[in-house]
Short mmCIF file of C-alpha atoms (C1' of nucleotides) in Angstrom, two decimals:
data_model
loop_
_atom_site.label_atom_id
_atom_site.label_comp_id
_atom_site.label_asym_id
_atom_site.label_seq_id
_atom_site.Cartn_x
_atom_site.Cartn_y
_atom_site.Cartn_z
CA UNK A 1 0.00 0.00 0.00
CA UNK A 2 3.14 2.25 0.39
CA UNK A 3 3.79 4.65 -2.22
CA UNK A 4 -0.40 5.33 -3.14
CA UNK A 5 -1.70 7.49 -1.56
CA UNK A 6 -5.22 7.98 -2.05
CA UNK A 7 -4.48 11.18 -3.51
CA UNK A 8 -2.32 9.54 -6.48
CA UNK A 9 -4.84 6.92 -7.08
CA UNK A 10 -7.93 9.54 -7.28
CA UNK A 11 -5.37 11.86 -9.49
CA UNK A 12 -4.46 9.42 -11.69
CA UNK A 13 -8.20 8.33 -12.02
CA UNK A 14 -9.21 12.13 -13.10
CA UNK A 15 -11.40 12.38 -9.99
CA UNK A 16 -11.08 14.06 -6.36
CA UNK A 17 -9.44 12.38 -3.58
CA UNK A 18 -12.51 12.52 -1.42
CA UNK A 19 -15.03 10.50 -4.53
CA UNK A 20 -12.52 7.84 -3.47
CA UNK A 21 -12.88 7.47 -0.24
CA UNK A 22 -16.33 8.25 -0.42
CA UNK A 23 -16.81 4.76 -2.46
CA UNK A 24 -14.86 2.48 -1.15
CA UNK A 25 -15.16 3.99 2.44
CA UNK A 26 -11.38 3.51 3.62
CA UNK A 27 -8.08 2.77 2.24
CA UNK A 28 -8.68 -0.58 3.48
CA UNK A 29 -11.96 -0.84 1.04
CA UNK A 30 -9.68 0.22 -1.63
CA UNK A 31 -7.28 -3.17 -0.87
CA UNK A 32 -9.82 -4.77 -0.64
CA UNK A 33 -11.61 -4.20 -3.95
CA UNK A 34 -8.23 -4.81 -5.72
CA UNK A 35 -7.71 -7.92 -3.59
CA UNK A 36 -11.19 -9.56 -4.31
CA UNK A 37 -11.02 -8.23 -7.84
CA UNK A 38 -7.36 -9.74 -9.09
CA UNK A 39 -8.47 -12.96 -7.11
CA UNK A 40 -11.45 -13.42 -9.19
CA UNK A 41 -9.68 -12.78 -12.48
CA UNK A 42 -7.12 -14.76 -11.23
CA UNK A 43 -9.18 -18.03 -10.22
CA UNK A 44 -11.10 -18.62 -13.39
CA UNK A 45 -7.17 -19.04 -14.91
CA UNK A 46 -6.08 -20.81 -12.15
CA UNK A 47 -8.35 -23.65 -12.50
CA UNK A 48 -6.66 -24.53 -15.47
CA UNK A 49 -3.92 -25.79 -13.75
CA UNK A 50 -5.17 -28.64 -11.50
CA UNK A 51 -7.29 -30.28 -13.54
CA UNK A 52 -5.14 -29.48 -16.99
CA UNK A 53 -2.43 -30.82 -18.11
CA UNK A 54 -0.66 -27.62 -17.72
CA UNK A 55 2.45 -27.50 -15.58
CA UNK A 56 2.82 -25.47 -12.98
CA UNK A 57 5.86 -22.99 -14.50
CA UNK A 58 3.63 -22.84 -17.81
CA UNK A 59 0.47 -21.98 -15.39
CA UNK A 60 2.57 -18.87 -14.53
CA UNK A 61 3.88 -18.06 -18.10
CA UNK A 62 0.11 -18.27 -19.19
CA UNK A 63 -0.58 -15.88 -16.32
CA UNK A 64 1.76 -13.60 -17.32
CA UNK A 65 0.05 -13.36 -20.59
CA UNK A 66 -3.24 -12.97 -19.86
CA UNK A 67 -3.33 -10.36 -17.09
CA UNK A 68 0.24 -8.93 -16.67
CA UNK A 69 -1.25 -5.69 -14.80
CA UNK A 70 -2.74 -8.13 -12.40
CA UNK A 71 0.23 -10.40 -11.71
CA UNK A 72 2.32 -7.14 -10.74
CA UNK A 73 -0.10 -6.48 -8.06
CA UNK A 74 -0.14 -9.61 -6.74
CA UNK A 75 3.61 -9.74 -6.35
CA UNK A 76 3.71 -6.39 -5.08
CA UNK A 77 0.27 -7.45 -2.33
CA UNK A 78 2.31 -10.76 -1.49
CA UNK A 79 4.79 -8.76 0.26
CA UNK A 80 2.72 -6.40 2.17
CA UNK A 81 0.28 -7.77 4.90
CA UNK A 82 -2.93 -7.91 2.11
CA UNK A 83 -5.28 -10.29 4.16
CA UNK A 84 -6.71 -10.96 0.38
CA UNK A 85 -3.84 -11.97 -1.43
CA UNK A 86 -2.94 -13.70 1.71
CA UNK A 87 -5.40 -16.22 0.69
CA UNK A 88 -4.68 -16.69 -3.04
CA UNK A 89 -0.84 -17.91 -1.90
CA UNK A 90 -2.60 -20.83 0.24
CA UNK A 91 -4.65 -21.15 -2.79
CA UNK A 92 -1.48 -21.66 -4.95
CA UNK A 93 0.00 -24.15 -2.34
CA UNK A 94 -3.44 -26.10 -2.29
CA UNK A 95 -2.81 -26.09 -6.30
CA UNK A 96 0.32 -27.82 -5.59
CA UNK A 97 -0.65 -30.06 -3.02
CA UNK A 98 -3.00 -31.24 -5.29
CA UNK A 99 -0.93 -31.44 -8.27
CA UNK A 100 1.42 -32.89 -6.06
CA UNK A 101 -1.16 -35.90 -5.00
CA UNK A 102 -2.45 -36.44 -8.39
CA UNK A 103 0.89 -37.22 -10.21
CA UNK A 104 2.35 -38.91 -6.72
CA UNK A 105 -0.20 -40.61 -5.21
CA UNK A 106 1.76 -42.88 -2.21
CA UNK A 107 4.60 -40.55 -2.67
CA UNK A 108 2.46 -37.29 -1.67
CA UNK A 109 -1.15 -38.77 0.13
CA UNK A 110 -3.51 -36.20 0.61
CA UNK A 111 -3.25 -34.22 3.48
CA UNK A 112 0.20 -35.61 5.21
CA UNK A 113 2.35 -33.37 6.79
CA UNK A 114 4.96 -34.25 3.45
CA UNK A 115 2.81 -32.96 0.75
CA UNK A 116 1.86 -29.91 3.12
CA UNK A 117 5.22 -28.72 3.68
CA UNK A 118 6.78 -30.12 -0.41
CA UNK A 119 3.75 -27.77 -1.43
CA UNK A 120 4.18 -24.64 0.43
CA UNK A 121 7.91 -24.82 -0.46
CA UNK A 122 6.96 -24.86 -4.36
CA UNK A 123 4.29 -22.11 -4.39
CA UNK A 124 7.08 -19.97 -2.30
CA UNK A 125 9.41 -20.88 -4.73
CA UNK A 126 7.44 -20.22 -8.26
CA UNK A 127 5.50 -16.89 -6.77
CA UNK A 128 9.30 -15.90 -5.51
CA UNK A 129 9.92 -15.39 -9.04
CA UNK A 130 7.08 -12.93 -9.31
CA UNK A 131 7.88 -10.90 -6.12
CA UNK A 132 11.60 -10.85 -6.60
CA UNK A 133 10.84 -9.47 -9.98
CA UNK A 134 12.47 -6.27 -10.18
CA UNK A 135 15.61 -8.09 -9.17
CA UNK A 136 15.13 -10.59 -11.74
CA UNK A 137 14.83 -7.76 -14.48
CA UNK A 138 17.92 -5.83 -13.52
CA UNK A 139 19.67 -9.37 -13.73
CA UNK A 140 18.39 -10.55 -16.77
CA UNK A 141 18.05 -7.02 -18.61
CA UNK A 142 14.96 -8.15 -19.79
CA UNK A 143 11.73 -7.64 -18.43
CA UNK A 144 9.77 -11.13 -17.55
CA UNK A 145 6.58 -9.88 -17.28
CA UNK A 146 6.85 -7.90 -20.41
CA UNK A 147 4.40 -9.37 -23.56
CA UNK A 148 6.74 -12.28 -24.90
CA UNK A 149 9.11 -12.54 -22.21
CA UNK A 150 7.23 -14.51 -20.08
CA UNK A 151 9.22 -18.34 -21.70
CA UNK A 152 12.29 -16.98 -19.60
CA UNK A 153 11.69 -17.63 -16.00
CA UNK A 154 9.08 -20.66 -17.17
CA UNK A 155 11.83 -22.75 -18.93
CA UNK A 156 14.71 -21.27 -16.21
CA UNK A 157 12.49 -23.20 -13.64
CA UNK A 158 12.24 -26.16 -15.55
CA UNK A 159 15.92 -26.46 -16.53
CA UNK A 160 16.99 -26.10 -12.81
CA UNK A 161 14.12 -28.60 -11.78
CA UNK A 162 16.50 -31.31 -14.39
CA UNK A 163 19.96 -29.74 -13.34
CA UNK A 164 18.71 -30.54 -9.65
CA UNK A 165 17.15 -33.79 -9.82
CA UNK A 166 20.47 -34.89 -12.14
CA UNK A 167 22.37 -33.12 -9.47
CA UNK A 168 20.85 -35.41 -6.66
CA UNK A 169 20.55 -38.74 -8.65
CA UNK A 170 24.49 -38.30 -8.67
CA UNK A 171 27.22 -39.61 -6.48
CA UNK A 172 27.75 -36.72 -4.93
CA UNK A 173 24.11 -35.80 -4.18
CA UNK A 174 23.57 -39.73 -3.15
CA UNK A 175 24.15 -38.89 0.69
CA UNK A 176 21.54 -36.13 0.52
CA UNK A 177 19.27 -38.37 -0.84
CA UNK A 178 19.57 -40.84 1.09
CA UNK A 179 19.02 -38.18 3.96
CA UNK A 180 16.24 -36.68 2.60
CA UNK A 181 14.61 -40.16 2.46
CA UNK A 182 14.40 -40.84 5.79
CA UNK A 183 13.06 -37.54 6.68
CA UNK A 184 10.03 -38.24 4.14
CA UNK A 185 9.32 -41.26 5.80
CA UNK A 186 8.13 -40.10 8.84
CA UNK A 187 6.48 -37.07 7.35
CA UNK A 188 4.35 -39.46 5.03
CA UNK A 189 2.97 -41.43 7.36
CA UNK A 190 1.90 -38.09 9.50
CA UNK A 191 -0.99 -36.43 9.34
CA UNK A 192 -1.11 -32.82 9.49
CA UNK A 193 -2.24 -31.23 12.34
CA UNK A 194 -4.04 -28.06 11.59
CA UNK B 1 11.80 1.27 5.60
CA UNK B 2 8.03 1.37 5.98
CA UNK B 3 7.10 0.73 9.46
CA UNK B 4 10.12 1.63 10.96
CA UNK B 5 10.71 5.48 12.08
CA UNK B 6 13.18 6.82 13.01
CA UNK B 7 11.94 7.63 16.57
CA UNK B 8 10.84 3.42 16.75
CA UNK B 9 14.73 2.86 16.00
CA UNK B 10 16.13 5.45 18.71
CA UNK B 11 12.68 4.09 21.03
CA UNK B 12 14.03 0.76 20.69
CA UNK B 13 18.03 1.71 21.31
CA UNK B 14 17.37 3.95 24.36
CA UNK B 15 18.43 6.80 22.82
CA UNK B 16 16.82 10.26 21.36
CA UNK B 17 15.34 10.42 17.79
CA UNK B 18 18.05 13.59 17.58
CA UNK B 19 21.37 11.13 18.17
CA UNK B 20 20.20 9.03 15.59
CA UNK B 21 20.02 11.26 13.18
CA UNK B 22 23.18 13.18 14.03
CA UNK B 23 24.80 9.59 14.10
CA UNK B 24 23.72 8.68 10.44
CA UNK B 25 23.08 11.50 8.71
CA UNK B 26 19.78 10.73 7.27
CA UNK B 27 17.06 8.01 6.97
CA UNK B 28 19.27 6.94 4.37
CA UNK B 29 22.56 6.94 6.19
CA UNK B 30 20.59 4.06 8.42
CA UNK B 31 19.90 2.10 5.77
CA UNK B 32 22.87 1.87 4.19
CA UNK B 33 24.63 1.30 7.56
CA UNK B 34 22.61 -1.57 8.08
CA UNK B 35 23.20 -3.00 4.59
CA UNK B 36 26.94 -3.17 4.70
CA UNK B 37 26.66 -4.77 7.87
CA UNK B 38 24.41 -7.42 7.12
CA UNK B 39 26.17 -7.99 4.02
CA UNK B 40 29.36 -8.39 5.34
CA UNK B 41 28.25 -10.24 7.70
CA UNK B 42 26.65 -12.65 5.13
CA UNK B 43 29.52 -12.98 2.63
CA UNK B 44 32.03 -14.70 5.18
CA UNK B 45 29.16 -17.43 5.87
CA UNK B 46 28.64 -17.25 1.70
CA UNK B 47 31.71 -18.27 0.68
CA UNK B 48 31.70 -21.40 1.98
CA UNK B 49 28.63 -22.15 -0.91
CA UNK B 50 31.18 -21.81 -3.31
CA UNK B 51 33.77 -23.35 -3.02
CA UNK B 52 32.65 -25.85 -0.57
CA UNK B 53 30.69 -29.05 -1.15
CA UNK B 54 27.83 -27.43 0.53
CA UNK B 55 24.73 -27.27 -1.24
CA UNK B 56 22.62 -24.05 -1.87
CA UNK B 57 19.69 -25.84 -0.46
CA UNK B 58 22.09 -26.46 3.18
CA UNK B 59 23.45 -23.20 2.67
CA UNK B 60 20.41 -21.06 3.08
CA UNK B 61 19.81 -23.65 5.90
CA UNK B 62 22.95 -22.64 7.74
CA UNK B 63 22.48 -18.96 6.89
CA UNK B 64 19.53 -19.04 8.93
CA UNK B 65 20.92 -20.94 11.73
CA UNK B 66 24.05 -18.62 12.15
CA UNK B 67 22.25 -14.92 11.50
CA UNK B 68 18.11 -15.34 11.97
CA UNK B 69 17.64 -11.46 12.09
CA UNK B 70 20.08 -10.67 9.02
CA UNK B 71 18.15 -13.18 6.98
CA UNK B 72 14.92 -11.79 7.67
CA UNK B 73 16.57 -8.04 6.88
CA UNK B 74 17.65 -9.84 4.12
CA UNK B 75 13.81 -10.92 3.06
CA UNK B 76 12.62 -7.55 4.14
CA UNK B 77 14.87 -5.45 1.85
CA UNK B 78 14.70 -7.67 -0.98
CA UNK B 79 11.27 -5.73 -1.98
CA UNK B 80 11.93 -2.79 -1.38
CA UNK B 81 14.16 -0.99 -3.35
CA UNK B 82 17.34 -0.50 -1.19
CA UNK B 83 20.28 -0.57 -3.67
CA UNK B 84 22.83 -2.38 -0.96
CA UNK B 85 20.49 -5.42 -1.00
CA UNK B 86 20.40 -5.24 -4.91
CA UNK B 87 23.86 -6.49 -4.92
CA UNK B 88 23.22 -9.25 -2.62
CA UNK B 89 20.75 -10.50 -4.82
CA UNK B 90 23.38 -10.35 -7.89
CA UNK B 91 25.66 -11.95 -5.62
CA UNK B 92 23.79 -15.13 -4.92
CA UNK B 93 22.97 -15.27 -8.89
CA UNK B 94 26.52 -15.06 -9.09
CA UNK B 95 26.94 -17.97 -6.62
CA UNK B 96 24.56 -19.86 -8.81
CA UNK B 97 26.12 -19.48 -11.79
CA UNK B 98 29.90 -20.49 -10.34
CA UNK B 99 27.83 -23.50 -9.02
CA UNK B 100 25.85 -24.74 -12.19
CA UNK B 101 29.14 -24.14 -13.83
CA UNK B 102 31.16 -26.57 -12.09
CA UNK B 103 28.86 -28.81 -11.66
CA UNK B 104 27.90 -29.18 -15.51
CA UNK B 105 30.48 -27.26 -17.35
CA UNK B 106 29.57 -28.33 -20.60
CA UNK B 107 26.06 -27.75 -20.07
CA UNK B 108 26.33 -24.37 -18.49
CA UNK B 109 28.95 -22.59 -19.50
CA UNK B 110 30.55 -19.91 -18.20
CA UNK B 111 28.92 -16.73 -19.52
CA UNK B 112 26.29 -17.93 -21.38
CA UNK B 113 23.29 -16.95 -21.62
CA UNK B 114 21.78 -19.90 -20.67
CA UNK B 115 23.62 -20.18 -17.35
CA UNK B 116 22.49 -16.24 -16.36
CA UNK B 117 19.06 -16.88 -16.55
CA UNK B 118 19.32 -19.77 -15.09
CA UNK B 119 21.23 -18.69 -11.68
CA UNK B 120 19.38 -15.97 -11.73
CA UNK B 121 15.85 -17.74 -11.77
CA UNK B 122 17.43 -20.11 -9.13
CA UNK B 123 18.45 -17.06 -7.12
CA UNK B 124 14.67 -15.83 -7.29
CA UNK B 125 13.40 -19.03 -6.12
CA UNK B 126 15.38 -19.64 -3.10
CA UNK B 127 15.36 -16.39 -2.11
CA UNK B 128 11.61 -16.29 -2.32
CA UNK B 129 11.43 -18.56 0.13
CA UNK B 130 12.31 -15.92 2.33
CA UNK B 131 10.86 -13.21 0.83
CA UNK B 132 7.27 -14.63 1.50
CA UNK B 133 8.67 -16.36 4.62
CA UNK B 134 5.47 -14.66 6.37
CA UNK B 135 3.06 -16.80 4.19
CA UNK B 136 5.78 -19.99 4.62
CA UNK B 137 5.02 -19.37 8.47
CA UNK B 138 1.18 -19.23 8.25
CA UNK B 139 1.14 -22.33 5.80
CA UNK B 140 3.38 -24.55 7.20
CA UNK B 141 2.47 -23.42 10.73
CA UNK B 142 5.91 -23.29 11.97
CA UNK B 143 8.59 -20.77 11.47
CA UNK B 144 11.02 -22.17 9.19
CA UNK B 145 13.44 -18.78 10.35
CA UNK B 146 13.31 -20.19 13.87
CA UNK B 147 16.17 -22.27 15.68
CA UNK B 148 15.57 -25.65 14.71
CA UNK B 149 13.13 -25.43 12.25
CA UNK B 150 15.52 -24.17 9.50
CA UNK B 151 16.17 -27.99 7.44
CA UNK B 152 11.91 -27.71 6.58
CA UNK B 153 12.06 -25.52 3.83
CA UNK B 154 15.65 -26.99 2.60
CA UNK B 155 14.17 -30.50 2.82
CA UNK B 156 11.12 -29.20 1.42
CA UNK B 157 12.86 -27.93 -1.73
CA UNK B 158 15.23 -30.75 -2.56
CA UNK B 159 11.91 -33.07 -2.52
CA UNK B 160 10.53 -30.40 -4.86
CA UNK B 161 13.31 -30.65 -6.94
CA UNK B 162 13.76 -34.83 -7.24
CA UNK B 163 9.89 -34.98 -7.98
CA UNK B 164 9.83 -32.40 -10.29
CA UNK B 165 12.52 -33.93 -12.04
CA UNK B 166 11.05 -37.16 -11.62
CA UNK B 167 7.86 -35.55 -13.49
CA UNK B 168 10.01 -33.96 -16.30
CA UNK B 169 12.08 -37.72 -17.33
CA UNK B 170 8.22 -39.32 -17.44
CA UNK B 171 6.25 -40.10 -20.42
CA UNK B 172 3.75 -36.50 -19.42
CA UNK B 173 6.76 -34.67 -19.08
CA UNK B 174 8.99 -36.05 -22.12
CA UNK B 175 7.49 -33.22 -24.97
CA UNK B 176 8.46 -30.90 -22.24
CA UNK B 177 11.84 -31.78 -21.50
CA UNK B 178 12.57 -32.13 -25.45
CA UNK B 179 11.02 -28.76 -26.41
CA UNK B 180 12.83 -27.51 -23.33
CA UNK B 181 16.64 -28.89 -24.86
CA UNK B 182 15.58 -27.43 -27.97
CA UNK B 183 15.82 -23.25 -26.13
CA UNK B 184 19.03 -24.43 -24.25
CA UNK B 185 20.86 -25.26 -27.89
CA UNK B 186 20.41 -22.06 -28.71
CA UNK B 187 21.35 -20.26 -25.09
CA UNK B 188 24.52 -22.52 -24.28
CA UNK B 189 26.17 -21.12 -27.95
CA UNK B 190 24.98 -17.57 -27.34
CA UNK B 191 27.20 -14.94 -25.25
CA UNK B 192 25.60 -13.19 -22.95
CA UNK B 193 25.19 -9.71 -23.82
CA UNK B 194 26.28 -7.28 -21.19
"C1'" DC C 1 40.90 28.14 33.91
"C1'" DG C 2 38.77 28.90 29.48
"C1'" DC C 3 37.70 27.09 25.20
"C1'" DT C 4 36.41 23.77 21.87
"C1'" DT C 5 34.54 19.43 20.43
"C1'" DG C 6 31.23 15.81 20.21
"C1'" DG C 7 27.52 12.98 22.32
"C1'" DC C 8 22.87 13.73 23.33
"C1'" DA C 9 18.04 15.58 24.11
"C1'" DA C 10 14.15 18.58 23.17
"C1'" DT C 11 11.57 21.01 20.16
"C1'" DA C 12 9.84 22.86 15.97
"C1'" DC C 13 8.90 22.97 10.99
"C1'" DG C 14 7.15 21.43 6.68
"C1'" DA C 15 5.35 17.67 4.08
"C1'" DT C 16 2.31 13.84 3.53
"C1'" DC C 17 -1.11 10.80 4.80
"C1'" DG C 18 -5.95 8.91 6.07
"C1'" DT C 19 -10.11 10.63 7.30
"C1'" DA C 20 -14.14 13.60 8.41
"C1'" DT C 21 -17.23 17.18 7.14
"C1'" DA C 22 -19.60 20.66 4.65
"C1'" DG C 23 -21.25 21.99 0.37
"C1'" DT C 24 -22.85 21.65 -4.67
"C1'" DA C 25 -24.90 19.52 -8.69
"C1'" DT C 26 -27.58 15.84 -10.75
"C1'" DC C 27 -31.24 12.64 -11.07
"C1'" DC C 28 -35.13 9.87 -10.09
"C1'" DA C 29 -39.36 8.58 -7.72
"C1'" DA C 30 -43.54 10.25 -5.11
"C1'" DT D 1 -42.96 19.91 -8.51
"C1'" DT D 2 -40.41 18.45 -4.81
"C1'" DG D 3 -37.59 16.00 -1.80
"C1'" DG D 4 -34.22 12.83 -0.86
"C1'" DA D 5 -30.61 9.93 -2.46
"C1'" DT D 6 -26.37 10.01 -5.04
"C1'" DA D 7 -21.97 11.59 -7.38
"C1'" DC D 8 -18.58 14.64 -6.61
"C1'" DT D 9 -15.55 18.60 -4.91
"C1'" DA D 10 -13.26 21.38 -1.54
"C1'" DT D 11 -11.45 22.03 2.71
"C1'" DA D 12 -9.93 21.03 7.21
"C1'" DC D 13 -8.24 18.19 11.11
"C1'" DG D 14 -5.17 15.20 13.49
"C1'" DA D 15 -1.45 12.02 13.22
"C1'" DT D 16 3.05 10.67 11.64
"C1'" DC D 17 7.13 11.20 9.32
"C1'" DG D 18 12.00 13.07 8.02
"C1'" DT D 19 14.71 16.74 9.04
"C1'" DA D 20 16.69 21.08 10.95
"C1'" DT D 21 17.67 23.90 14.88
"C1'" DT D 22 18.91 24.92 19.39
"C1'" DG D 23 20.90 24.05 23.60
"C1'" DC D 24 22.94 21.27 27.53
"C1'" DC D 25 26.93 18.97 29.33
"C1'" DA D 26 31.02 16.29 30.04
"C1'" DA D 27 35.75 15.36 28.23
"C1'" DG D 28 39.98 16.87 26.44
"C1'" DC D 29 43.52 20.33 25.90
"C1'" DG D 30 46.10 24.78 25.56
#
DNA sequence: CGCTTGGCAATACGATCGTATAGTATCCAA
DNA sequence: TTGGATACTATACGATCGTATTGCCAAGCG
């Protein structure tokens, strides 16, 4: 919310600072509007994911394309305290919980602590890509977001999924593994407590 | 630097809002203090991903272990704009890209354009973890930045990693993996244009 | 002893912000 | 026609913020 004031929002909407506040009754009703709106555009696209056969890094690309306005404000609402938005990143992670169950059925059951925790982790990890954008612009002197651009960080997650997993299938990643094995165990066979 | 005055920062010290700024100059001059700390404070512990066998995944594990409240400075000034933490965020691309490139030097070579977007999106996804770390805390229920709780989100992310990749070498994920070789030929050749 | 220097506090000033209130114009139903 | 609801503006109030100014006081030094 830093850096608009209502003033800027009702200047650069041609009308008085006061219509504003007048019709969505705080600054809070303003967030709010913004929240439930980009969450409703948001959702119809989202669905696409779980029960497509979309992946999850061309979920985002797709996202980028179709409301890139939107997707800056949600990376921009993730980091402030936005009660709204606050709910479409468990929404993400319950995407990839259940993308996570579907394609890893005994691997990921449905509702265990494992697939709680594995999905968190990847909705942090693909929506960090969105939030650390500016970062990601200056270091790739292109713009992500921008119309076109949006294959970059899509197919950079996907190549460091494979560099990863080749990484960990090899002698030297064996021990971690092996580690990380045992760990899942236990976390399987747990249920989460909520 | 939202949410934090300068008469919270002499509140908390003891001190007058007056010394403060006499001892920094400006808002600014605190800022920039706090940056250089932190981030020499961080590159000692940093090193150690590079040329040590440690694993970026561990590595963020032990950052948090050894410095909780510069991490989550760390995550806080990510999204904002301060130009100190810019370079830390170059800096771990950087670490990336030393990393994929001795792990895989023919696939990643050094200076190509395929291994800069690459660190870079890998940079962006680990840090994101601790840029959202709020929404990691509410999700998961536990704070991953606490003592003790710090291997979660590691763990978390090298399962992440060995399914996805698991995912990508299956028969659903073989037309992506092939049209995903297809961009690299064309990165790994190309310079990267500075 | 007198003087300067620096740590430190107290206060004030201007800017910006969210919000409240009063006032005006428009429009639609009774 | 009229009266109230609605869209909209203008202005003001209180709070908070960064910053500048002033002054006190102890330490060091000739």
């Amino acid at each position: 919310m830093h850096g608009a004031s209502i003033r800027d929002i009702a200047a650069r909407a041609g009308v008085s600072a006061g219509l504003v506040q007048h019709h969505f009754g705080s600054k809070d009703g303003i967030r709010e509007a913004c929240d439930a709106h980009v969450l409703e555009a948001i959702t119809a696209h989202a669905q696409r994911g779980i029960d497509g056969e979309i992946t999850s890094g061309d979920l985002l690309a797709s996202m980028y394309a179709a409301s890139e306005r939107g997707v800056r404000y949600i990376a921009r609402a993730l980091v402030d305290d936005s009660p709204g938005v606050a709910t479409l990143f468990d929404r993400g992670a319950e995407m990839a919980a259940q993308w996570l169950n579907k394609s890893w059925p005994e691997r990921f059951p449905a509702g265990a602590a494992v697939t709680h925790e594995r999905a968190g982790t990847m909705a942090a990890m693909h929506l960090g890509t969105l939030v650390l954008h500016a970062h990601l612009v200056r270091w790739l002197g292109v713009d992500p977001l921008a119309p076109g651009q949006a294959h970059v960080v899509s197919e950079a997650m996907l190549d460091v999924y494979t560099a990863m997993s080749d990484y960990l299938s090899s002698e030297t990643g064996a021990n971690i593994r092996r580690a990380l094995a045992e760990h899942r165990e236990n976390l399987t066979k747990k249920r989460r407590t909520p």
